[in-house]
Coordinates of C-alpha atoms in Angstrom, one line a residue:
X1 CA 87.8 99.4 113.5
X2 CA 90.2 97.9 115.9
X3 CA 92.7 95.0 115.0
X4 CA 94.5 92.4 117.4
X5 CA 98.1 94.6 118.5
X6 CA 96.6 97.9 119.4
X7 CA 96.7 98.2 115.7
X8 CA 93.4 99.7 113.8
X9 CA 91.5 100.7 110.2
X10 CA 91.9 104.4 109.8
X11 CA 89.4 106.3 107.5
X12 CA 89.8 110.1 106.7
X13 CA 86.4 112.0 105.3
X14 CA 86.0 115.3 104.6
X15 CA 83.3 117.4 107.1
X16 CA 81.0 117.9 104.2
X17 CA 80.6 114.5 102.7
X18 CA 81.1 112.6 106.1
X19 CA 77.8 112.2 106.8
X20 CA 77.3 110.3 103.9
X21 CA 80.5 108.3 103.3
X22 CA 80.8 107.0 106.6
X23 CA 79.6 103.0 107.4
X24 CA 77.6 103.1 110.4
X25 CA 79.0 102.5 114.2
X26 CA 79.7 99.0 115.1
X27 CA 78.0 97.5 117.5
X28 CA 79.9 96.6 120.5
X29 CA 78.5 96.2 124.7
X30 CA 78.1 100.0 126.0
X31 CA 79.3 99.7 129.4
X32 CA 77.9 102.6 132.3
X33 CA 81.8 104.0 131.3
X34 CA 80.8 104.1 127.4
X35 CA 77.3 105.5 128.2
X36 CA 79.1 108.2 130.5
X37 CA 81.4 109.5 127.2
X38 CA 78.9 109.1 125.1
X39 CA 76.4 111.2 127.1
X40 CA 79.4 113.7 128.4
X41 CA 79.8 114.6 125.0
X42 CA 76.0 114.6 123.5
X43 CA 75.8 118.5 124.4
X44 CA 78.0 119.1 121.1
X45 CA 81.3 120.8 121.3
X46 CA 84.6 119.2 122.1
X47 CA 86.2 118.4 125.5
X48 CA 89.5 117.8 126.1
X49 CA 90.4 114.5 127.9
X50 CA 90.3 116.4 131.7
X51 CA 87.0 118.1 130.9
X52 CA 85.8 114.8 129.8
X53 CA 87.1 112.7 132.8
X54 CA 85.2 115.7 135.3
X55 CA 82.1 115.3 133.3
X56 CA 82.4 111.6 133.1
X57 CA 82.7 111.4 136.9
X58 CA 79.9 113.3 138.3
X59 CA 77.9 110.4 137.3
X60 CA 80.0 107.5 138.0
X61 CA 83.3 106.7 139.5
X62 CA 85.9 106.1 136.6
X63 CA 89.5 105.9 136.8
X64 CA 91.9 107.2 133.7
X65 CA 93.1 104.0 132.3
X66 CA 89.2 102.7 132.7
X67 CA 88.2 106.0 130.7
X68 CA 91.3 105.4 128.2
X69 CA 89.3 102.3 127.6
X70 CA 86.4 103.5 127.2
X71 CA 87.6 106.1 124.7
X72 CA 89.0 103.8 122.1
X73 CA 86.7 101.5 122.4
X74 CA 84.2 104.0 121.0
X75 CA 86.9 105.4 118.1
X76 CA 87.9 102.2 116.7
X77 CA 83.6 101.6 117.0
X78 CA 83.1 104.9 115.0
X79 CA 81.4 107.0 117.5
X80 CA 83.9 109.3 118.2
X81 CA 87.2 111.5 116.5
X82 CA 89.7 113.7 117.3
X83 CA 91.3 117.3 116.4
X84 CA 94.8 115.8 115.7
X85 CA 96.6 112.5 114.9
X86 CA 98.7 112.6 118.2
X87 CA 96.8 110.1 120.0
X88 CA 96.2 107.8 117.4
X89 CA 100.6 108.2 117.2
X90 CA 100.6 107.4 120.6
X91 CA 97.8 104.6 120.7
X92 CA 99.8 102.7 117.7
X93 CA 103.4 103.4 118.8
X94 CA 102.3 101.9 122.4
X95 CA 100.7 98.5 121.2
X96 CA 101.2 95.3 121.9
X97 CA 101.6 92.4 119.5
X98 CA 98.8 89.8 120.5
X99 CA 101.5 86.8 120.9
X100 CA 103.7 88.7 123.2
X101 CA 102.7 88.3 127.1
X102 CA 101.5 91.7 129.0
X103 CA 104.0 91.9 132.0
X104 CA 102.7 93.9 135.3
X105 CA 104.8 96.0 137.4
X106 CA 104.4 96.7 140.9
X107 CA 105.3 100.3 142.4
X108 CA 103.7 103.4 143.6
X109 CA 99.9 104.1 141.6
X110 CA 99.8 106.8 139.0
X111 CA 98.2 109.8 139.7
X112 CA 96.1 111.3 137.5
X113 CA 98.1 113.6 134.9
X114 CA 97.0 117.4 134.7
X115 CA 96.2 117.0 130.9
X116 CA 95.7 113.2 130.8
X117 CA 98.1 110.1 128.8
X118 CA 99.2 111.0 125.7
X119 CA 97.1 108.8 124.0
X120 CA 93.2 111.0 124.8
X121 CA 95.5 114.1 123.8
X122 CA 93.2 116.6 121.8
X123 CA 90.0 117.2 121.9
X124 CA 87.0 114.7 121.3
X125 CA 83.8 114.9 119.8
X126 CA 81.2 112.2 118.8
X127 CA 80.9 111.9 114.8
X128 CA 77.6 113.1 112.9
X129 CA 75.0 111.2 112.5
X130 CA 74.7 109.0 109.1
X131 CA 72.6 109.9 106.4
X132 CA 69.9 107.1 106.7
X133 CA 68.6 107.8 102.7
X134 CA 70.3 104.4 101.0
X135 CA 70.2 106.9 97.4
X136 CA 72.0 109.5 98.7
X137 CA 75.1 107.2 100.4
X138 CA 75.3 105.5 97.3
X139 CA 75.2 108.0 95.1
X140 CA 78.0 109.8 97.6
X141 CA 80.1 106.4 97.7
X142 CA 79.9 106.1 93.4
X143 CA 81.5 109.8 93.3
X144 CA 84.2 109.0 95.7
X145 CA 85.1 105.8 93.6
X146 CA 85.7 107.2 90.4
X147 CA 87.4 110.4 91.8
X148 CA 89.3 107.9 94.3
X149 CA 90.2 105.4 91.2
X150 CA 89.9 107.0 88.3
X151 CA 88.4 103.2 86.7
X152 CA 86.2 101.4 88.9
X153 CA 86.7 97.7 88.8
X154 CA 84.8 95.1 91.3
X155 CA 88.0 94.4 93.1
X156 CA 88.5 97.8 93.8
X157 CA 85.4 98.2 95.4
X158 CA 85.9 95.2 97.8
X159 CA 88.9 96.4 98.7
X160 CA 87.1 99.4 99.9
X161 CA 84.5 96.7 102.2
X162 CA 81.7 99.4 100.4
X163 CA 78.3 98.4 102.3
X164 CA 76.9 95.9 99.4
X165 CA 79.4 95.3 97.7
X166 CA 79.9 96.2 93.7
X167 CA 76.5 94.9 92.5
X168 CA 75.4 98.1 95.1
X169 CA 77.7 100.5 93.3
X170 CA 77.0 99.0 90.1
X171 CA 73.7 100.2 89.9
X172 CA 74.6 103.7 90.9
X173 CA 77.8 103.3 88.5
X174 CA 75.2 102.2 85.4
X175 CA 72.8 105.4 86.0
X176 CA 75.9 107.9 86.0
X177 CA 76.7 106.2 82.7
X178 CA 73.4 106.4 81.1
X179 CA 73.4 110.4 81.8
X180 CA 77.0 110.7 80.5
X181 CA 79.0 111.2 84.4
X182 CA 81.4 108.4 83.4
X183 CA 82.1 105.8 80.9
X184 CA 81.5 102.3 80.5
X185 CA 84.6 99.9 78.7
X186 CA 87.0 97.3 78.7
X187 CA 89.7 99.6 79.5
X188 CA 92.1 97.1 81.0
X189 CA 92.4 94.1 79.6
X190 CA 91.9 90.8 82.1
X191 CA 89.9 93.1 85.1
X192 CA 86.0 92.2 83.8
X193 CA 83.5 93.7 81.6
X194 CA 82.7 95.9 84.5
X195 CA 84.6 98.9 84.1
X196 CA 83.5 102.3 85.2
X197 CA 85.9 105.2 84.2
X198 CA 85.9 109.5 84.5
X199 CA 86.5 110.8 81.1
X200 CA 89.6 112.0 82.6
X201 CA 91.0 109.0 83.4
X202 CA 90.4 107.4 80.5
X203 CA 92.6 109.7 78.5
X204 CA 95.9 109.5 81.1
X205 CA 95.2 105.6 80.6
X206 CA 95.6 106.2 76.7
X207 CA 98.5 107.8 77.5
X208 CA 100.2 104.4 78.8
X209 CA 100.1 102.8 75.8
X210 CA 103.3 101.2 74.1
X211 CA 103.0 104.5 72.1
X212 CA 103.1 107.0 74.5
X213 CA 106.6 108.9 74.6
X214 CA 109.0 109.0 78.0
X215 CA 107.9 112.5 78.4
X216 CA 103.9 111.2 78.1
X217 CA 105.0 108.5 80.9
X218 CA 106.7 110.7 83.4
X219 CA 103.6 113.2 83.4
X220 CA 101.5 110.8 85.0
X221 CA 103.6 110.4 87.7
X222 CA 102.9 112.5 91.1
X223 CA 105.8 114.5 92.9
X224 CA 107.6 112.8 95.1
X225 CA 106.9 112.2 98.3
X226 CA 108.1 110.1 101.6
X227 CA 109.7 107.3 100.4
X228 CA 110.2 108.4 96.7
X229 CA 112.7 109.9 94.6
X230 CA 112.4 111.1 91.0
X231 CA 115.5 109.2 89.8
X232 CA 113.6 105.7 90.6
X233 CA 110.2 105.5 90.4
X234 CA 109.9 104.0 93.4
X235 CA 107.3 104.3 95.9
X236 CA 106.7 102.4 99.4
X237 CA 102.9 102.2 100.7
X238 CA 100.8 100.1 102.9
X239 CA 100.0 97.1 101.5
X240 CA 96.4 98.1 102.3
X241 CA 96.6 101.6 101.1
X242 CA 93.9 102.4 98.0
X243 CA 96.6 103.1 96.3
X244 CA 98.1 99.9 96.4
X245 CA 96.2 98.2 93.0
X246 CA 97.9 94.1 94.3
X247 CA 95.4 92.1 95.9
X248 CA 92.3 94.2 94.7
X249 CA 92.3 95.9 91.5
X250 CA 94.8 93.5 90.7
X251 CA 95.8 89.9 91.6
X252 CA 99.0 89.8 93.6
X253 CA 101.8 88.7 90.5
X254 CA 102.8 85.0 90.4
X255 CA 106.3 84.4 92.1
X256 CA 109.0 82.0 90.1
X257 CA 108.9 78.2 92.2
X258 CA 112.7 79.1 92.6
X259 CA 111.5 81.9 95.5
X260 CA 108.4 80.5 96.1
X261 CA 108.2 80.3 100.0
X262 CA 105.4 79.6 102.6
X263 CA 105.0 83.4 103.0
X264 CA 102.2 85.1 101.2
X265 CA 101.9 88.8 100.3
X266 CA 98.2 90.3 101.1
X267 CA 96.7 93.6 102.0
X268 CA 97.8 93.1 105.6
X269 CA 97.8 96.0 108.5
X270 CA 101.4 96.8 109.4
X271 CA 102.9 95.2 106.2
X272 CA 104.2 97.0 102.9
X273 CA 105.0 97.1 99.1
X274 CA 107.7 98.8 97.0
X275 CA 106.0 99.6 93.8
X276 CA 108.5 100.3 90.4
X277 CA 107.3 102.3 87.6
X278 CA 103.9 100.4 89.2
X279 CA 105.1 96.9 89.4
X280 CA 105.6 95.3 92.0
X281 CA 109.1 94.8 93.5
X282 CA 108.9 94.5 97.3
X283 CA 106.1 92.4 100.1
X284 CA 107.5 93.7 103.7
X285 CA 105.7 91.9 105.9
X286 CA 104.3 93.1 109.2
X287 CA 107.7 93.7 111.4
X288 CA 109.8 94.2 108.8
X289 CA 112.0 90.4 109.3
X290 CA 110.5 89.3 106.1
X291 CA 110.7 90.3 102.3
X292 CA 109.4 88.9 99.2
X293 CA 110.7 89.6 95.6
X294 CA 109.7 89.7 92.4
X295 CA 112.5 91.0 90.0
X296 CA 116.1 90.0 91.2
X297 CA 117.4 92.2 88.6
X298 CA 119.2 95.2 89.8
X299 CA 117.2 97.3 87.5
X300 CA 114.2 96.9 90.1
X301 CA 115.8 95.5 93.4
X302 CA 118.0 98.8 93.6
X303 CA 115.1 101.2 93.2
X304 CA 113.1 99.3 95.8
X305 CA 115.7 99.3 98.0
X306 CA 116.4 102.6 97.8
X307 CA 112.8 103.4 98.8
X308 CA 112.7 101.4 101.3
X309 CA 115.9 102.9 103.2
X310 CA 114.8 106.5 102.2
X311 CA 111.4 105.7 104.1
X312 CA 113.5 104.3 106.9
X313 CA 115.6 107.5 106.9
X314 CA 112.9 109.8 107.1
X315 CA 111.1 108.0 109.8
X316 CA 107.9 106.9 108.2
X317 CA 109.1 103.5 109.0
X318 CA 111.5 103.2 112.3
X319 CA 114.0 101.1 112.8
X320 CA 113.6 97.9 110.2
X321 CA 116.0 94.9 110.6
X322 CA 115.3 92.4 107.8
X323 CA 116.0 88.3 108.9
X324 CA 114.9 86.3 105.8
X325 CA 114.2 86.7 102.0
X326 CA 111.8 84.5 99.9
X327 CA 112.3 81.7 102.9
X328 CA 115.8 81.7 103.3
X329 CA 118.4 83.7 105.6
X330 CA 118.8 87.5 104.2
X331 CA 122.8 86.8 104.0
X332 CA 121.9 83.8 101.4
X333 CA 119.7 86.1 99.3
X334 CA 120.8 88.4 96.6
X335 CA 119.1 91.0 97.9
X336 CA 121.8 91.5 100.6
X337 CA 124.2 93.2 98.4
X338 CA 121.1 95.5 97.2
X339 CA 120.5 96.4 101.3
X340 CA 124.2 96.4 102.4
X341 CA 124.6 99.7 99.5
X342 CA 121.5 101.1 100.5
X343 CA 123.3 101.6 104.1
X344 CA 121.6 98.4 106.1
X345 CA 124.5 97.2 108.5
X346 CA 125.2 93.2 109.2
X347 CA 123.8 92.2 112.6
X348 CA 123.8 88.9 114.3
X349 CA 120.1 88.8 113.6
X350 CA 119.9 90.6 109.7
X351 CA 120.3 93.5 108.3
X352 CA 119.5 96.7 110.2
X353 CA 118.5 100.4 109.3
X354 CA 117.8 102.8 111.7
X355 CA 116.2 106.3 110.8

């Protein structure tokens, strides 16, 4: 679905099980400009943005940017998709915040491109219809849960926004564990009764246990990706990502009264957290100018800062220029020092890394 900023919620489904996974369209006003896609691509196959605008057009009179409209409207409604991610790159990478005015320039009109902006590149296609059986979606939705999580938990299904909510996974959860697909425990202490677990999973859990050896501890740990290095154990996602546990599976952690400041992590579009060995380090909100902390020790703040500017390097992340920690300026807060060797450079406004 769309969000304020030309930002949006971006789901990936695989062709087989897409039918049955994805939440049903939104409902927003068709306009004779959403009908015209809509019935422009009923035929099946996929059109690229040209073809479409011709087809679109031999029933009403529709300009690009009108049809741009038109387009995205219907993605962020969950009617249509694409072949690649280079319009959705373009669509974010060209949005404007919501408090920030829209200035309008006068010159000569566009013409019409061959191909059409970069933000229809591709081809389109609508999506498949649902699956309308209730059984059979929530049967579909349990499986992708437990291979998704490993332990089901209620928060982890909210986070999700499953249709329902956990009492209509739980029944699906209960019936996979009477006919031995998962198990039922308290497998982590303080997250409810509720748990749902693959067999699997239950054993890597077993293996984090004050018992387990270093080399028991580093097998459970994937290889490293964007924003990662072996060394630190440090990873950078989107505080919304799945994989993110804080604010779902797991309450964001208390912060000391000390550095408590009227900014509040939460599983926000556009912001991010540094997870160490799976503990939270790092809340980067939404524009990078603000960072919470949990650990000022340099045991964690170097390893999260590390990420962070590795993630800036590689250019998941852009440019990030970082104004204030934990409420005050970032030159009052140790965790200058830890930016400054993690190559950030002094400007009059913060610290700044470019990729």
């Amino acid at each position: 679905g769309g969000l304020p900023g030309g930002d949006g919620w971006v789901s990936l489904y695989l062709a087989d099980t897409a039918p049955l996974l994805m939440p049903e369209p939104a409902e927003i006003t068709l306009t004779p400009a959403h009908q015209a896609v809509l019935d422009a691509l009923g035929g099946g196959g996929a059109l690229f943005f040209r073809t479409l605008s011709d087809r679109v057009n031999r029933e009403t009179t529709t300009t690009d940017a009108d049809l741009v409209t038109a387009v995205w409207d219907l993605v962020w409604a969950g009617h249509l998709t694409n072949d690649t991610l280079a319009p959705l790159r373009a669509a974010l990478g060209s949005g404007r915040p919501t408090h920030r005015s829209k200035t309008t320039r006068r010159g000569r009109p566009v013409l019409p491109s061959r191909t059409g902006p970069p933000t229809v590149a591709g081809r389109w296609w609508p999506l498949p219809e649902r699956e309308t059986k209730t059984t059979l979606r929530s049967h579909a939705l349990a499986e992708a849960l437990l291979e998704r999580y490993g332990i089901v938990i209620r928060g982890a299904v909210a986070a999700e926004r499953a249709p329902g909510g956990f009492s209509a996974v739980y029944r699906v959860l209960r019936a996979f564990e009477e006919s031995g697909r998962c198990r039922r425990g308290y497998f982590v202490e303080g997250l409810g009764a509720a748990q749902f677990a693959l067999p699997g999973a239950v054993d890597r859990l077993r293996a984090l246990r004050p018992t387990a050896t270093a080399d028991d501890l580093s097998a459970l740990w994937e290889t490293p990706g964007p924003g990662r290095s072996p060394e630190n154990r440090a990873l950078v996602l989107a505080a919304a990502d799945p994989a993110n546990p804080y604010g779902a599976a797991l309450p964001w952690p208390g912060r000391d009264e000390e550095v408590a400041s009227g900014h509040k992590p939460g599983r926000k579009a556009g912001a991010l957290v540094v997870l160490v060995e799976g503990r939270l380090a790092l809340y980067v909100e939404r524009g990078g100018r603000t960072l919470l902390t949990w650990d000022d020790g340099p045991e964690v703040l170097r390893p999260a800062v590390d990420a962070l500017a590795l993630a800036v390097r590689e250019g998941v992340l852009g440019k990030l220029t970082v104004e204030r920690a934990d409420g005050e300026s970032i030159n009052d807060s140790p965790l200058a020092a830890a930016l400054e060797s993690a190559g950030f450079h002094p400007t009059p406004r913060g610290l700044r890394l470019r990729s």
